Amino acid sequence: MRNSQRRVADFLEEAELYTHPAYRLLDLTAEVGELAADATKSTAYGDEPEALSVKRDELGDALFALLALAEELDVDAEAALEESLTKYESRIEDDGTPGSGE
């Protein structure tokens, strides 16, 4: 993930695309919304979950937006992922489920 975040950071710098993290978060939300729209359409509003289809480039757009947000916030995305995995593993060990129970 560090290499991916570094590639995104390099691209942002080369293209002079740095912006406020609030805009990055809005972009991420829009990209995830496009994934949700693909899912909604391909599954007939959830009636046919086995028919799920999302476009790889849309998934890539969401990943780019997430890594760009991490970069704008000066967050190591790989470290954040490791923290989350540790949290989920701990929950599974404690409660048998990865959910927070909230």
Coordinates of C-alpha atoms in Angstrom, one line a residue:
M1 CA 0.0 0.0 0.0
R2 CA 2.9 2.3 0.7
N3 CA 3.9 2.1 -3.0
S4 CA 0.4 2.8 -4.1
Q5 CA 0.1 5.8 -1.7
R6 CA 3.5 7.1 -2.9
R7 CA 2.4 6.8 -6.6
V8 CA -0.8 8.7 -5.8
A9 CA 1.2 11.4 -3.9
D10 CA 3.7 11.7 -6.8
F11 CA 0.8 12.0 -9.3
L12 CA -0.9 14.7 -7.1
E13 CA 2.4 16.6 -7.0
E14 CA 3.2 16.3 -10.7
A15 CA -0.3 17.3 -11.8
E16 CA -0.5 20.0 -9.1
L17 CA -3.7 18.4 -7.7
Y18 CA -3.2 18.9 -4.0
T19 CA -6.4 20.2 -2.4
H20 CA -8.0 20.5 1.0
P21 CA -8.9 17.2 2.6
A22 CA -12.6 18.1 2.8
Y23 CA -12.7 18.1 -1.0
R24 CA -10.9 14.8 -1.1
L25 CA -13.5 13.3 1.3
L26 CA -16.3 14.6 -0.9
D27 CA -14.6 13.1 -3.9
L28 CA -14.3 9.7 -2.1
T29 CA -17.9 9.8 -1.2
A30 CA -18.9 10.5 -4.8
E31 CA -16.7 7.6 -6.0
V32 CA -18.2 5.2 -3.5
G33 CA -21.6 6.5 -4.6
E34 CA -20.8 5.5 -8.1
L35 CA -19.9 1.9 -6.9
A36 CA -23.2 1.8 -5.0
A37 CA -25.1 2.9 -8.2
D38 CA -23.4 0.1 -10.1
A39 CA -24.4 -2.3 -7.4
T40 CA -27.9 -1.1 -7.2
K41 CA -28.4 -1.4 -11.0
S42 CA -26.7 -4.7 -11.4
T43 CA -28.5 -6.4 -8.5
A44 CA -32.0 -5.0 -9.3
Y45 CA -32.0 -3.0 -6.1
G46 CA -30.6 -5.9 -4.1
D47 CA -33.1 -8.5 -5.3
E48 CA -30.3 -10.4 -7.2
P49 CA -27.2 -10.1 -5.1
E50 CA -25.4 -12.8 -7.1
A51 CA -25.6 -10.5 -10.2
L52 CA -23.4 -7.9 -8.5
S53 CA -21.2 -6.1 -11.0
V54 CA -19.0 -3.1 -10.4
K55 CA -16.6 -1.6 -12.9
R56 CA -12.9 -2.1 -12.1
D57 CA -12.1 1.5 -13.1
E58 CA -14.7 2.8 -10.7
L59 CA -13.2 0.7 -7.9
G60 CA -9.9 2.2 -8.9
D61 CA -11.3 5.7 -8.7
A62 CA -12.5 5.0 -5.2
L63 CA -9.1 3.6 -4.2
F64 CA -7.3 6.6 -5.7
A65 CA -9.7 9.0 -3.8
L66 CA -9.0 7.1 -0.6
L67 CA -5.3 7.2 -1.0
A68 CA -5.3 10.8 -2.0
L69 CA -7.3 11.6 1.1
A70 CA -4.8 9.7 3.3
E71 CA -2.0 11.7 1.6
E72 CA -3.8 15.0 2.2
L73 CA -4.3 14.1 5.8
D74 CA -0.7 12.9 6.2
V75 CA -1.9 9.5 7.2
D76 CA 0.1 6.3 6.3
A77 CA -2.7 4.3 4.6
E78 CA -0.8 1.0 5.2
A79 CA -0.5 1.8 9.0
A80 CA -4.2 2.7 9.1
L81 CA -5.1 -0.6 7.5
E82 CA -2.9 -2.6 9.9
E83 CA -4.6 -0.9 12.8
S84 CA -8.0 -1.8 11.4
L85 CA -7.0 -5.4 10.8
T86 CA -5.7 -5.7 14.3
K87 CA -9.0 -4.2 15.6
Y88 CA -11.1 -6.7 13.7
E89 CA -8.9 -9.6 14.7
S90 CA -9.3 -8.6 18.3
R91 CA -13.0 -8.4 18.0
I92 CA -13.2 -11.8 16.4
E93 CA -11.1 -13.2 19.2
D94 CA -13.2 -11.5 21.9
D95 CA -16.7 -11.7 20.5
G96 CA -16.6 -14.1 17.5
T97 CA -17.6 -11.3 15.2
P98 CA -15.7 -8.4 13.5
G99 CA -18.6 -6.0 14.2
S100 CA -18.4 -3.3 16.8
G101 CA -21.7 -4.2 18.4
E102 CA -22.8 -0.6 18.5

